[in-house]
XYZ file of C-alpha atoms in Angstrom:
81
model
C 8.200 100.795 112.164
C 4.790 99.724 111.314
C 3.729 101.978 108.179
C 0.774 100.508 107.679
C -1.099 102.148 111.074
C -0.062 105.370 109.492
C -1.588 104.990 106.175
C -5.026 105.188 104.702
C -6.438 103.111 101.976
C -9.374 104.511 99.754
C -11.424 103.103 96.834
C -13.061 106.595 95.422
C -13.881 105.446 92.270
C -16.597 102.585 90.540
C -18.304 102.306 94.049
C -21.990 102.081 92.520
C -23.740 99.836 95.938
C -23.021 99.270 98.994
C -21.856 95.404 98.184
C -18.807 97.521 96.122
C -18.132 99.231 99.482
C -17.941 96.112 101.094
C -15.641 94.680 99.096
C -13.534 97.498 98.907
C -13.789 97.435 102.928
C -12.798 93.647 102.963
C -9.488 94.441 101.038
C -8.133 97.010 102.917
C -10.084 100.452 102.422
C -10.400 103.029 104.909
C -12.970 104.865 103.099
C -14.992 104.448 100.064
C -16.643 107.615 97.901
C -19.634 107.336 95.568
C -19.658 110.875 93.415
C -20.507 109.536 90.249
C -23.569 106.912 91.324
C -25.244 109.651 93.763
C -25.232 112.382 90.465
C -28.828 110.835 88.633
C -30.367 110.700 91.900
C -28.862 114.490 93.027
C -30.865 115.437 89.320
C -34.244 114.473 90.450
C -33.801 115.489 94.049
C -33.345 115.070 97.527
C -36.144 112.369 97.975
C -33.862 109.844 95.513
C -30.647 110.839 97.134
C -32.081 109.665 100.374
C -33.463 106.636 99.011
C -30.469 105.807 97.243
C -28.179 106.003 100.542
C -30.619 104.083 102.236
C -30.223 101.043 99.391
C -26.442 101.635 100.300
C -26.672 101.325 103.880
C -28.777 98.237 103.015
C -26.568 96.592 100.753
C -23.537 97.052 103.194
C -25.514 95.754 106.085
C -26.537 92.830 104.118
C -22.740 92.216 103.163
C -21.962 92.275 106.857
C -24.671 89.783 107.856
C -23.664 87.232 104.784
C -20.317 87.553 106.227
C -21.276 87.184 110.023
C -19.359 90.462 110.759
C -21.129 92.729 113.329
C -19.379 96.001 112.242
C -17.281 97.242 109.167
C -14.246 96.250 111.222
C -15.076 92.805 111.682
C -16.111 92.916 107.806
C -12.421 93.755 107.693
C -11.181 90.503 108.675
C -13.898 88.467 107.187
C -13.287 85.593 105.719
C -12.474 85.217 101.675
C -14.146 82.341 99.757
């Protein structure tokens, strides 16, 4: 039996940018969490929560395109130098 398809691997904790997500991604995560980095934005309000996802979504895009993958599942399988 395959165990691997029915686990899930998560990195909840130090994710501070969306390049930590992708590496996270690129070792084997299923899902990433970011309490802790979002909580001085969440303190002076919604404006710099949505500007800090946005950096996020940024940063992991950019990790995608360095690597050549077109989605986080190609990031998967990226290639390690």
């Amino acid at each position: 039996r395959d165990w691997s398809s029915d686990m899930c691997s998560s990195d909840l904790g130090g994710v501070r940018h969306g390049l930590d997500a992708a590496k996270a991604i690129r070792l084997g995560a299923d899902l990433v969490g970011q309490a802790a980095a979002l909580l001085s934005p969440a303190m002076r309000g919604t404006e710099a929560v949505i500007a800090h996802v946005e950096f996020f979504a940024r940063a992991l895009r950019l990790a995608c395109f360095a690597t050549g993958s077109k989605n986080l599942r190609a990031l998967r399988k990226a290639a390690l130098r």
